[in-house]
PDB file of C-alpha atoms and ligand atoms in Angstrom:
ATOM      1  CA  UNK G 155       0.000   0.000   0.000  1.00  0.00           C
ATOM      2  CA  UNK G 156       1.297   3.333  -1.114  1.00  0.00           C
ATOM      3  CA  UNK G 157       1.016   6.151   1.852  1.00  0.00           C
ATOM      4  CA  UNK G 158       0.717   9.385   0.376  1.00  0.00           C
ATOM      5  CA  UNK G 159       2.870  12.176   1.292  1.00  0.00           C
ATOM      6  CA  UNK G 160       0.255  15.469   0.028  1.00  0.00           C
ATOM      7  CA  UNK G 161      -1.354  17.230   1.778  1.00  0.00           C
ATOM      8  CA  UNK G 162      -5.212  18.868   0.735  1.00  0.00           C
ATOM      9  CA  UNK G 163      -5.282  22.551   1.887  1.00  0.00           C
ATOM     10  CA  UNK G 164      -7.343  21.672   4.526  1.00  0.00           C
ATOM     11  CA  UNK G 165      -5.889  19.008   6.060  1.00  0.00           C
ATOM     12  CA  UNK G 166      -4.338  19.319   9.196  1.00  0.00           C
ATOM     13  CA  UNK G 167      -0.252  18.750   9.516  1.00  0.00           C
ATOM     14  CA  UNK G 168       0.225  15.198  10.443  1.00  0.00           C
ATOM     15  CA  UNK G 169       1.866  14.840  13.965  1.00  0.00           C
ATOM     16  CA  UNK G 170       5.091  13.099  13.553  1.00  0.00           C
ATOM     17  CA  UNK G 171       7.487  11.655  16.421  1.00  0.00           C
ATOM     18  CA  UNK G 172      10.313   9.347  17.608  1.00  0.00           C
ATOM     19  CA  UNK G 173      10.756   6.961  19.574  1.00  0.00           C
ATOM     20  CA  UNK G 174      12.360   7.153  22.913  1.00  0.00           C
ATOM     21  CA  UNK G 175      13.237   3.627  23.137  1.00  0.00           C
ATOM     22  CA  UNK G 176      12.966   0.387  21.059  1.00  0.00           C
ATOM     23  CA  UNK G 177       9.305  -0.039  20.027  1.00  0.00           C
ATOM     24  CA  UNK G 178       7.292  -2.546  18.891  1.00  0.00           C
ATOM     25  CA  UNK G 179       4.421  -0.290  17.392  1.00  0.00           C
ATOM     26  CA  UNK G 180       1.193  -3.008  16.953  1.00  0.00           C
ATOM     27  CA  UNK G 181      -1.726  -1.507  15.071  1.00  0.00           C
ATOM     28  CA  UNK G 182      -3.793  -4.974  16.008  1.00  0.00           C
ATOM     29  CA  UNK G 183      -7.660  -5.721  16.087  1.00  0.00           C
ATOM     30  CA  UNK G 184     -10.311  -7.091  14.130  1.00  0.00           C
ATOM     31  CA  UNK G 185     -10.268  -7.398  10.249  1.00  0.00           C
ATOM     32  CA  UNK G 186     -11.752  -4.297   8.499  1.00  0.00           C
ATOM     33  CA  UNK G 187     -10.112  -1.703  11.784  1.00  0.00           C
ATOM     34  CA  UNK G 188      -7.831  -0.138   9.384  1.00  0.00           C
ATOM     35  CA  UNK G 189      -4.701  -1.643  11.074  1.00  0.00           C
ATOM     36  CA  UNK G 190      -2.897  -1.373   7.620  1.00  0.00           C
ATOM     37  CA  UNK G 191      -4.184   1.722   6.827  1.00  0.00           C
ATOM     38  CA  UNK G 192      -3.405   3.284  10.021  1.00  0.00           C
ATOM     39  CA  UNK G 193      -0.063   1.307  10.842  1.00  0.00           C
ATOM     40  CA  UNK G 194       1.404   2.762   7.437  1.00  0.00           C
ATOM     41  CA  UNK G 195       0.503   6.340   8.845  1.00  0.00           C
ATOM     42  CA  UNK G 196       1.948   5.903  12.246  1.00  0.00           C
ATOM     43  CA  UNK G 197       5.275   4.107  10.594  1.00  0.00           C
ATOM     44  CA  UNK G 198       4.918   7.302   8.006  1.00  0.00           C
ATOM     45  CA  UNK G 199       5.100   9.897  11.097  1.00  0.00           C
ATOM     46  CA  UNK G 200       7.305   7.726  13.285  1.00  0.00           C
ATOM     47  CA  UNK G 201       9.786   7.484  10.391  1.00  0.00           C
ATOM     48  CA  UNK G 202      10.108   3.844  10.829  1.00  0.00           C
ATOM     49  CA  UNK G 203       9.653   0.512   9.024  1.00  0.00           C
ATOM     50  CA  UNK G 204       6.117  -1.114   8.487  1.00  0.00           C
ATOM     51  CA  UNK G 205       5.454  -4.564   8.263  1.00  0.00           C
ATOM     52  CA  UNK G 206       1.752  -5.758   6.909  1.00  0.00           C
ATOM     53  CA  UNK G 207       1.343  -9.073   9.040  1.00  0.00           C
ATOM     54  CA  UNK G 208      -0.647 -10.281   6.722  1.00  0.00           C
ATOM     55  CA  UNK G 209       1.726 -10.728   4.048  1.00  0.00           C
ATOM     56  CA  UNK G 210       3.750 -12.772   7.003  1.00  0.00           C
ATOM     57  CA  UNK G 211       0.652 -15.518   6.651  1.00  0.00           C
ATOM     58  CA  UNK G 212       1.509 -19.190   5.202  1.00  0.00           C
ATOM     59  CA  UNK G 213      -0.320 -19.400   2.404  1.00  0.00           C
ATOM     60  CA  UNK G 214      -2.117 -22.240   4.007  1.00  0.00           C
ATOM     61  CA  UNK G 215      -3.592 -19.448   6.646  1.00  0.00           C
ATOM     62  CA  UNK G 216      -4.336 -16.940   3.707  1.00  0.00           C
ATOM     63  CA  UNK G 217      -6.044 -20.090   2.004  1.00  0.00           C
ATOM     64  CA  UNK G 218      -8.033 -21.200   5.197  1.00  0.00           C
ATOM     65  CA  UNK G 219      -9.622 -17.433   5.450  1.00  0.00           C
ATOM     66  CA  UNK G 220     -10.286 -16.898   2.113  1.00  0.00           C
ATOM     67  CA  UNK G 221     -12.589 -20.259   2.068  1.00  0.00           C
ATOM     68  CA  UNK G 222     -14.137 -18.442   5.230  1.00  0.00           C
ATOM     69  CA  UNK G 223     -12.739 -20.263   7.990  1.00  0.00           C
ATOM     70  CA  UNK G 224     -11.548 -18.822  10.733  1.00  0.00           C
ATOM     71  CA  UNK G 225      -7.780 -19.132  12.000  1.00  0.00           C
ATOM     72  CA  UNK G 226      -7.091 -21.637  14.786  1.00  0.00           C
ATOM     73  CA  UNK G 227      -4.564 -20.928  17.728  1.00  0.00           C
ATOM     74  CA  UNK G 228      -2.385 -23.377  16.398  1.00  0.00           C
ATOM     75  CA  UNK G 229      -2.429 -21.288  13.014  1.00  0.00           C
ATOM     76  CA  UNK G 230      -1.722 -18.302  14.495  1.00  0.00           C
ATOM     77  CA  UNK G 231       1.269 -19.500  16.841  1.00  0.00           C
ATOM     78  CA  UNK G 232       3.618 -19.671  14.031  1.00  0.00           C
ATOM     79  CA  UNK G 233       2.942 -16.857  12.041  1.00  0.00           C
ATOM     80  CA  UNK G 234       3.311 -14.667  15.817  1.00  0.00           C
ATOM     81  CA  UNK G 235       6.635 -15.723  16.217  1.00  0.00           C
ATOM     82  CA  UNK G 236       7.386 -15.068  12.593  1.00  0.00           C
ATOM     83  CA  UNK G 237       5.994 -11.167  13.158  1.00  0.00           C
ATOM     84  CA  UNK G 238       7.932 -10.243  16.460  1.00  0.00           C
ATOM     85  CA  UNK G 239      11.210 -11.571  14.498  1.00  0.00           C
ATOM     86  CA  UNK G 240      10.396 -10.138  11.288  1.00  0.00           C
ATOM     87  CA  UNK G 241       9.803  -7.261  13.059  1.00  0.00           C
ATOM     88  CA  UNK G 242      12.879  -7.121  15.394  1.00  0.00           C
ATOM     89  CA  UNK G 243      15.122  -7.262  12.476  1.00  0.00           C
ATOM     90  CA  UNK G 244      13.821  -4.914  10.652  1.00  0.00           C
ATOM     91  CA  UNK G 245      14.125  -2.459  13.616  1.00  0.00           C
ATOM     92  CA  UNK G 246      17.880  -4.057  13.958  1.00  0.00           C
ATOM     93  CA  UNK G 247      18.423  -3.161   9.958  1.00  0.00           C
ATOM     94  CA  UNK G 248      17.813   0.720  10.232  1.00  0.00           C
ATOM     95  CA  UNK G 249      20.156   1.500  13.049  1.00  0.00           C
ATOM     96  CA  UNK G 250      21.560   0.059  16.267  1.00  0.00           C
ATOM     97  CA  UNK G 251      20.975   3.505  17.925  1.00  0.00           C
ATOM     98  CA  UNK G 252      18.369   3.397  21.253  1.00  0.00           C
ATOM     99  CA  UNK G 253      15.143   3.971  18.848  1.00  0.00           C
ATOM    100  CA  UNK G 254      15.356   1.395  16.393  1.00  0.00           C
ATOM    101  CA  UNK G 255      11.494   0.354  15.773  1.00  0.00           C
ATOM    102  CA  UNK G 256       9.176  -1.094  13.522  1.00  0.00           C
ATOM    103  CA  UNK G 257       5.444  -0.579  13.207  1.00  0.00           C
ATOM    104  CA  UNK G 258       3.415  -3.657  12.688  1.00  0.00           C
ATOM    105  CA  UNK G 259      -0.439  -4.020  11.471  1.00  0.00           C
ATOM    106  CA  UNK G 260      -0.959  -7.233  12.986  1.00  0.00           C
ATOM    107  CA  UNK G 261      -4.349  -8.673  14.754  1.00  0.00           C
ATOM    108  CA  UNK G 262      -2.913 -10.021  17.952  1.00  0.00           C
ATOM    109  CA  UNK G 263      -6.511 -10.728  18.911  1.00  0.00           C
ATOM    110  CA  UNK G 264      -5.896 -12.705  22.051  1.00  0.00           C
ATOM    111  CA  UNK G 265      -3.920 -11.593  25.032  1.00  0.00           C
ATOM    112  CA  UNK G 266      -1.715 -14.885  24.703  1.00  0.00           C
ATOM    113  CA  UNK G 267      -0.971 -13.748  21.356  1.00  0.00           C
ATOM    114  CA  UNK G 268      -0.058 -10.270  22.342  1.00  0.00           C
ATOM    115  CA  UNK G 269       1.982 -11.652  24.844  1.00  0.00           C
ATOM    116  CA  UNK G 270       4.140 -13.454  22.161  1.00  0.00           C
ATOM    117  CA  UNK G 271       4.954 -10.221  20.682  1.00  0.00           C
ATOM    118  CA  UNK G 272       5.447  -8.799  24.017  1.00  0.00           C
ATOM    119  CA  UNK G 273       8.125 -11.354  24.420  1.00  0.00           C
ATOM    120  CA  UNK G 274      10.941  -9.573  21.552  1.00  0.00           C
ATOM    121  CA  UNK G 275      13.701  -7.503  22.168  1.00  0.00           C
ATOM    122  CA  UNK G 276      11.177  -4.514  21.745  1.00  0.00           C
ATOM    123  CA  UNK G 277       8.978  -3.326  23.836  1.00  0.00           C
ATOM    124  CA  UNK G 278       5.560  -3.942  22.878  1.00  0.00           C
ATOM    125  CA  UNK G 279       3.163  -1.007  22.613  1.00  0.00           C
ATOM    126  CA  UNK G 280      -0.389  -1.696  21.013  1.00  0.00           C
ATOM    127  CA  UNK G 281      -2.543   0.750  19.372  1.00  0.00           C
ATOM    128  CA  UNK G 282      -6.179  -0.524  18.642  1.00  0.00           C
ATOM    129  CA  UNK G 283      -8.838   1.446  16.417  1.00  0.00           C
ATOM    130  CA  UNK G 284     -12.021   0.353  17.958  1.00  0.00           C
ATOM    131  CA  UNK G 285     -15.428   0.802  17.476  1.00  0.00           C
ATOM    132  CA  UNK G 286     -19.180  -0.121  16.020  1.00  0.00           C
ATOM    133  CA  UNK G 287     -19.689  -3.272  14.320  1.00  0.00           C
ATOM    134  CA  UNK G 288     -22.031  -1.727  11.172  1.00  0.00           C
ATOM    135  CA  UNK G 289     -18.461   0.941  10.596  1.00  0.00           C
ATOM    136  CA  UNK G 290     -16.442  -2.012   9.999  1.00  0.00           C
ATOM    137  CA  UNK G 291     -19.077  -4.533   8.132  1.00  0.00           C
ATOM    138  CA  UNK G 292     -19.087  -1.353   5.256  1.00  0.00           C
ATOM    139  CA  UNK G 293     -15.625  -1.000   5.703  1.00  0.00           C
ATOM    140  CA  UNK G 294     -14.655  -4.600   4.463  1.00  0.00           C
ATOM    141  CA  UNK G 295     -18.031  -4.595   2.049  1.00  0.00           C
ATOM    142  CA  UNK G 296     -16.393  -1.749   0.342  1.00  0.00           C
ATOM    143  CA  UNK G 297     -12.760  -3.799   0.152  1.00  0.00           C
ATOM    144  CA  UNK G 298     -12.878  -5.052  -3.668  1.00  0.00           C
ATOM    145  CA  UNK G 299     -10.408  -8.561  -4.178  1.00  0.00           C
ATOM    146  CA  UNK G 300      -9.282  -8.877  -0.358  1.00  0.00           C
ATOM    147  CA  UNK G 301      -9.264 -12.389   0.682  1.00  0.00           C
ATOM    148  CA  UNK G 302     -10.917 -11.414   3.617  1.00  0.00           C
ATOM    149  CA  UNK G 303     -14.811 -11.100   3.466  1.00  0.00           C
ATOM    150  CA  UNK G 304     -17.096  -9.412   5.458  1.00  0.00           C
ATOM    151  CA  UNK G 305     -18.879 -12.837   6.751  1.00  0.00           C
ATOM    152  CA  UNK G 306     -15.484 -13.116   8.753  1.00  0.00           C
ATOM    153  CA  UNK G 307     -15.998 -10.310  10.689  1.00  0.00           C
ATOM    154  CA  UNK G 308     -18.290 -12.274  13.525  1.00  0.00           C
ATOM    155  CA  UNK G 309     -15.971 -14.595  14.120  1.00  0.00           C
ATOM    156  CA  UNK G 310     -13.018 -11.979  14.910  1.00  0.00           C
ATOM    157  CA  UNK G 311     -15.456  -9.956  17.182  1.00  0.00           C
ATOM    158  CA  UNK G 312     -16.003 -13.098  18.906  1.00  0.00           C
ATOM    159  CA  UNK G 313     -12.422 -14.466  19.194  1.00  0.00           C
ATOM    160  CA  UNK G 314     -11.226 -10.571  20.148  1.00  0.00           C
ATOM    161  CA  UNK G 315     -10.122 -10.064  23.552  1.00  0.00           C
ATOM    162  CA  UNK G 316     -10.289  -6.421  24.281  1.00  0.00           C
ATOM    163  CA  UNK G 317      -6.980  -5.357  25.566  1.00  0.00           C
ATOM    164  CA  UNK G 318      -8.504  -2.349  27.447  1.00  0.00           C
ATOM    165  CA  UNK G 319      -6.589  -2.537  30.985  1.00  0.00           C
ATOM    166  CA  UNK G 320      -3.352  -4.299  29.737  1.00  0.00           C
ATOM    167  CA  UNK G 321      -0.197  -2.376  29.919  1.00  0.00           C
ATOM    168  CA  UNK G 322       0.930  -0.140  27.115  1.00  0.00           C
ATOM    169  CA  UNK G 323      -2.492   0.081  24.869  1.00  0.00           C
ATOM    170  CA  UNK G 324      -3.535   3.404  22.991  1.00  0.00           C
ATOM    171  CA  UNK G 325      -7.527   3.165  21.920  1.00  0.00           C
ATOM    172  CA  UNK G 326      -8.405   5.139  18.595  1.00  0.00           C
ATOM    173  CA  UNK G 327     -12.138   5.294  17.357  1.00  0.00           C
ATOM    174  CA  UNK G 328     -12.201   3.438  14.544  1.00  0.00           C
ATOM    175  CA  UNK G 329     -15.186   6.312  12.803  1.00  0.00           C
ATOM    176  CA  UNK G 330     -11.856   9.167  13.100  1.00  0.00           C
ATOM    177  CA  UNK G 331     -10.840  10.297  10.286  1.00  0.00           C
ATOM    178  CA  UNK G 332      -6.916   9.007   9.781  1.00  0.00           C
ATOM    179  CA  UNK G 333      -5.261  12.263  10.381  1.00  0.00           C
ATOM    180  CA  UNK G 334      -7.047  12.347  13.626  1.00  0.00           C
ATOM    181  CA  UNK G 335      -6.674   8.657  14.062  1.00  0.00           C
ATOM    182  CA  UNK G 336      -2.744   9.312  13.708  1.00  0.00           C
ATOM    183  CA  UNK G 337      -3.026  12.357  16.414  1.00  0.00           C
ATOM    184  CA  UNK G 338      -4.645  10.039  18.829  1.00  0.00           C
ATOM    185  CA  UNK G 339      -2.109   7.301  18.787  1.00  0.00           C
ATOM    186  CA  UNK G 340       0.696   9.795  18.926  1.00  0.00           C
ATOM    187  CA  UNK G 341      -0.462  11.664  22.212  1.00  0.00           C
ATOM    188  CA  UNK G 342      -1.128   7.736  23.222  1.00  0.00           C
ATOM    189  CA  UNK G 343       2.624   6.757  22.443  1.00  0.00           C
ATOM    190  CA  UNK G 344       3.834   9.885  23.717  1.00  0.00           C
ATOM    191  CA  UNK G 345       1.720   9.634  27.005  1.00  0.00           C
ATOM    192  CA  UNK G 346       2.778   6.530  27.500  1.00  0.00           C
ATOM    193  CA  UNK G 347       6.800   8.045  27.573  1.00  0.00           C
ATOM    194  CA  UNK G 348       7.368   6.066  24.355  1.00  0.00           C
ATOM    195  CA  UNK G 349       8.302   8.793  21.738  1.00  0.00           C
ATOM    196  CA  UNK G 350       8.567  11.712  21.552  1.00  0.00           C
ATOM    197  CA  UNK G 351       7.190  14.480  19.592  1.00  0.00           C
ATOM    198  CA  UNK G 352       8.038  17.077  16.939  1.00  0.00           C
TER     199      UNK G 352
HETATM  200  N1  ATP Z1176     -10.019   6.119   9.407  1.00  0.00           N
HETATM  201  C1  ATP Z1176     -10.589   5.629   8.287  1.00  0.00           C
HETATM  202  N2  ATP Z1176     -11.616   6.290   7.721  1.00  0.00           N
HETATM  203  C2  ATP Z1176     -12.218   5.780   6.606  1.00  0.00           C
HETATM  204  N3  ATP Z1176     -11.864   4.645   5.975  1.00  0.00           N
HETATM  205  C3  ATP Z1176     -10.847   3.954   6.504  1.00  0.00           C
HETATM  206  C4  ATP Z1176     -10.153   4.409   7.677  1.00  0.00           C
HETATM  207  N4  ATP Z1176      -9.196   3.516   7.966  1.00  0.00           N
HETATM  208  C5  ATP Z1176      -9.278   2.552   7.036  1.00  0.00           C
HETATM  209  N5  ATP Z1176     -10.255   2.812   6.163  1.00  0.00           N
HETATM  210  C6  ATP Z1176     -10.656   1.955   5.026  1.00  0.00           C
HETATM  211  O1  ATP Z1176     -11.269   0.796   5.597  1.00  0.00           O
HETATM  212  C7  ATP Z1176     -10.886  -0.369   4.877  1.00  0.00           C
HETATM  213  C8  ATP Z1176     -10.211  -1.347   5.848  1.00  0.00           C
HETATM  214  O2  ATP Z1176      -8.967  -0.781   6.253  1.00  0.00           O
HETATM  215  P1  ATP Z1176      -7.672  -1.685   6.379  1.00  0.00           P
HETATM  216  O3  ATP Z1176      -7.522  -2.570   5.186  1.00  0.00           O
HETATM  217  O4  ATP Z1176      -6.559  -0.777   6.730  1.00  0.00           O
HETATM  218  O5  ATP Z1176      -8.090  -2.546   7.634  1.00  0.00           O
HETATM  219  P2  ATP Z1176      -7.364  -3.809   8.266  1.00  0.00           P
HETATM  220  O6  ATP Z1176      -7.700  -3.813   9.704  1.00  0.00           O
HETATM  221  O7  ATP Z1176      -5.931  -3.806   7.895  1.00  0.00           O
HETATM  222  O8  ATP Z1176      -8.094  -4.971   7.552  1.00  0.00           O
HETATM  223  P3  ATP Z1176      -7.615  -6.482   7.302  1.00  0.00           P
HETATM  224  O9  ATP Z1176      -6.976  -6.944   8.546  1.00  0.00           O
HETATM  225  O10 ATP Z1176      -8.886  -7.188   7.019  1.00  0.00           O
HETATM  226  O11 ATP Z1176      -6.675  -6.455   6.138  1.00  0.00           O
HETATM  227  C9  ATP Z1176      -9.972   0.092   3.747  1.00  0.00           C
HETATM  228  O12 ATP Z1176     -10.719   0.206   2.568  1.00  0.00           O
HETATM  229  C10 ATP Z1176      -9.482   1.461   4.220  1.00  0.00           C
HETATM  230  O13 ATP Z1176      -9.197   2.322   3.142  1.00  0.00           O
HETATM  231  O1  GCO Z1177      -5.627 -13.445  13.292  1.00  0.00           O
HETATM  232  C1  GCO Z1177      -6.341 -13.496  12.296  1.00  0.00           C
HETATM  233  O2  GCO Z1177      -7.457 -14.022  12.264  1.00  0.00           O
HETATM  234  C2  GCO Z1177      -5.849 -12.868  11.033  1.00  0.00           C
HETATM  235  O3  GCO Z1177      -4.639 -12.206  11.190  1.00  0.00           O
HETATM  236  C3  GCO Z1177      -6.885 -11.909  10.486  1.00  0.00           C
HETATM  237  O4  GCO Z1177      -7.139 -10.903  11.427  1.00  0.00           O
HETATM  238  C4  GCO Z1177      -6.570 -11.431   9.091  1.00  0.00           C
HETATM  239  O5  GCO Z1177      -5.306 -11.807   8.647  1.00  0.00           O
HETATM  240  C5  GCO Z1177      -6.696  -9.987   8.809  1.00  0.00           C
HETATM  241  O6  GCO Z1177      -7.576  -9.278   9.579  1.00  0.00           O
HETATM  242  C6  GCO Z1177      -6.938  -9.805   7.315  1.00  0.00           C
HETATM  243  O7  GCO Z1177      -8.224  -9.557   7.001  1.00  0.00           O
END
């Protein structure tokens, strides 16, 4: 996905930011959030790597959605381990300095899966656009030739396990526009003494 760099004249000036320390930026949540979408922007503003976790998927996973079945744990287990690695080298790759870190769009639906990407050399910090059910049904309706379709999205409600309470989570309404969406997790990040902004 491309992340464009213009401006309209009335947009507001993106927020950009670095970090402080060694992130692990997760965008996660349910198919249809605008992880990707989102985790480009913060990666954009951050000045930092991205990594789409889906493209990370065995084909075998990509296969089992797209015939509309959802992921087992087993699936996922895997493909976790795969992300936080992927992820830690890609932060190794731009610099050895203090702030190396990568952005990640990645579901991490279950705690015990966010605890597997807790587990890096990074420190884990989880950003989740959130919000109504109907938002995110038109969202992924309005997807054309993503293997992901909207008669999926029950099943990720369901399995989600809302990390509201766990340590080192930013909430963003999923109905903000993205410039907002991108302020939001930046006060987030920088509330949380992660980065720092400029
Ligand atoms: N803040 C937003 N406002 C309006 N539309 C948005 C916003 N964020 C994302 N979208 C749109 O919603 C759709 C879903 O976004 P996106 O693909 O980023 O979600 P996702 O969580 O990565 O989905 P999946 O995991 O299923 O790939 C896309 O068409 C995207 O352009
Ligand atoms: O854990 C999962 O079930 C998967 O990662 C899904 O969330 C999809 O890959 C993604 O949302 C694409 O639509």
């Amino acid at each position: 996905m491309t992340v464009s760099q213009e401006k309209g004249p009335e947009e507001p000036q993106m927020p950009r930011g670095r970090p402080v320390e060694k992130l692990l930026v997760v965008v996660m949540g349910v198919s249809g959030c605008g992880k990707s979408t989102l985790g480009a922007h913060i990666a954009s503003a951050l000045a930092l790597p991205f990594i789409d976790a889906d493209d990370l998927h065995p084909l075998e996973n990509v296969e089992k959605m797209s015939r509309g079945e959802p992921l087992t744990d087993d699936d996922r287990a895997p493909w976790l381990e795969r992300v936080r690695d992927a992820a830690a080298a890609a932060a190794a790759h731009i610099s050895a300095d203090r702030a190396s870190s990568t952005v990640v769009a990645c579901s991490a639906l279950k705690r015990a899966y966010r605890e597997v990407l807790r587990c890096g050399p990074l420190r884990a910090v989880f950003v989740h656009p959130h919000g109504a059910r109907d938002v995110l049904l038109s969202r992924m309706s309005a997807r054309k030739n993503h293997f992901m379709k909207e008669g999926m999205l029950d099943s990720q409600i369901k399995t989600l396990e809302d990390p509201t309470g766990e340590d080192d989570v930013v909430r963003v309404p999923v109905e903000a526009g993205m410039t907002e969406q991108v302020q939001i997790s930046l006060k987030g990040l920088e509330d949380l003494g992660v980065i720092r902004r400029m």
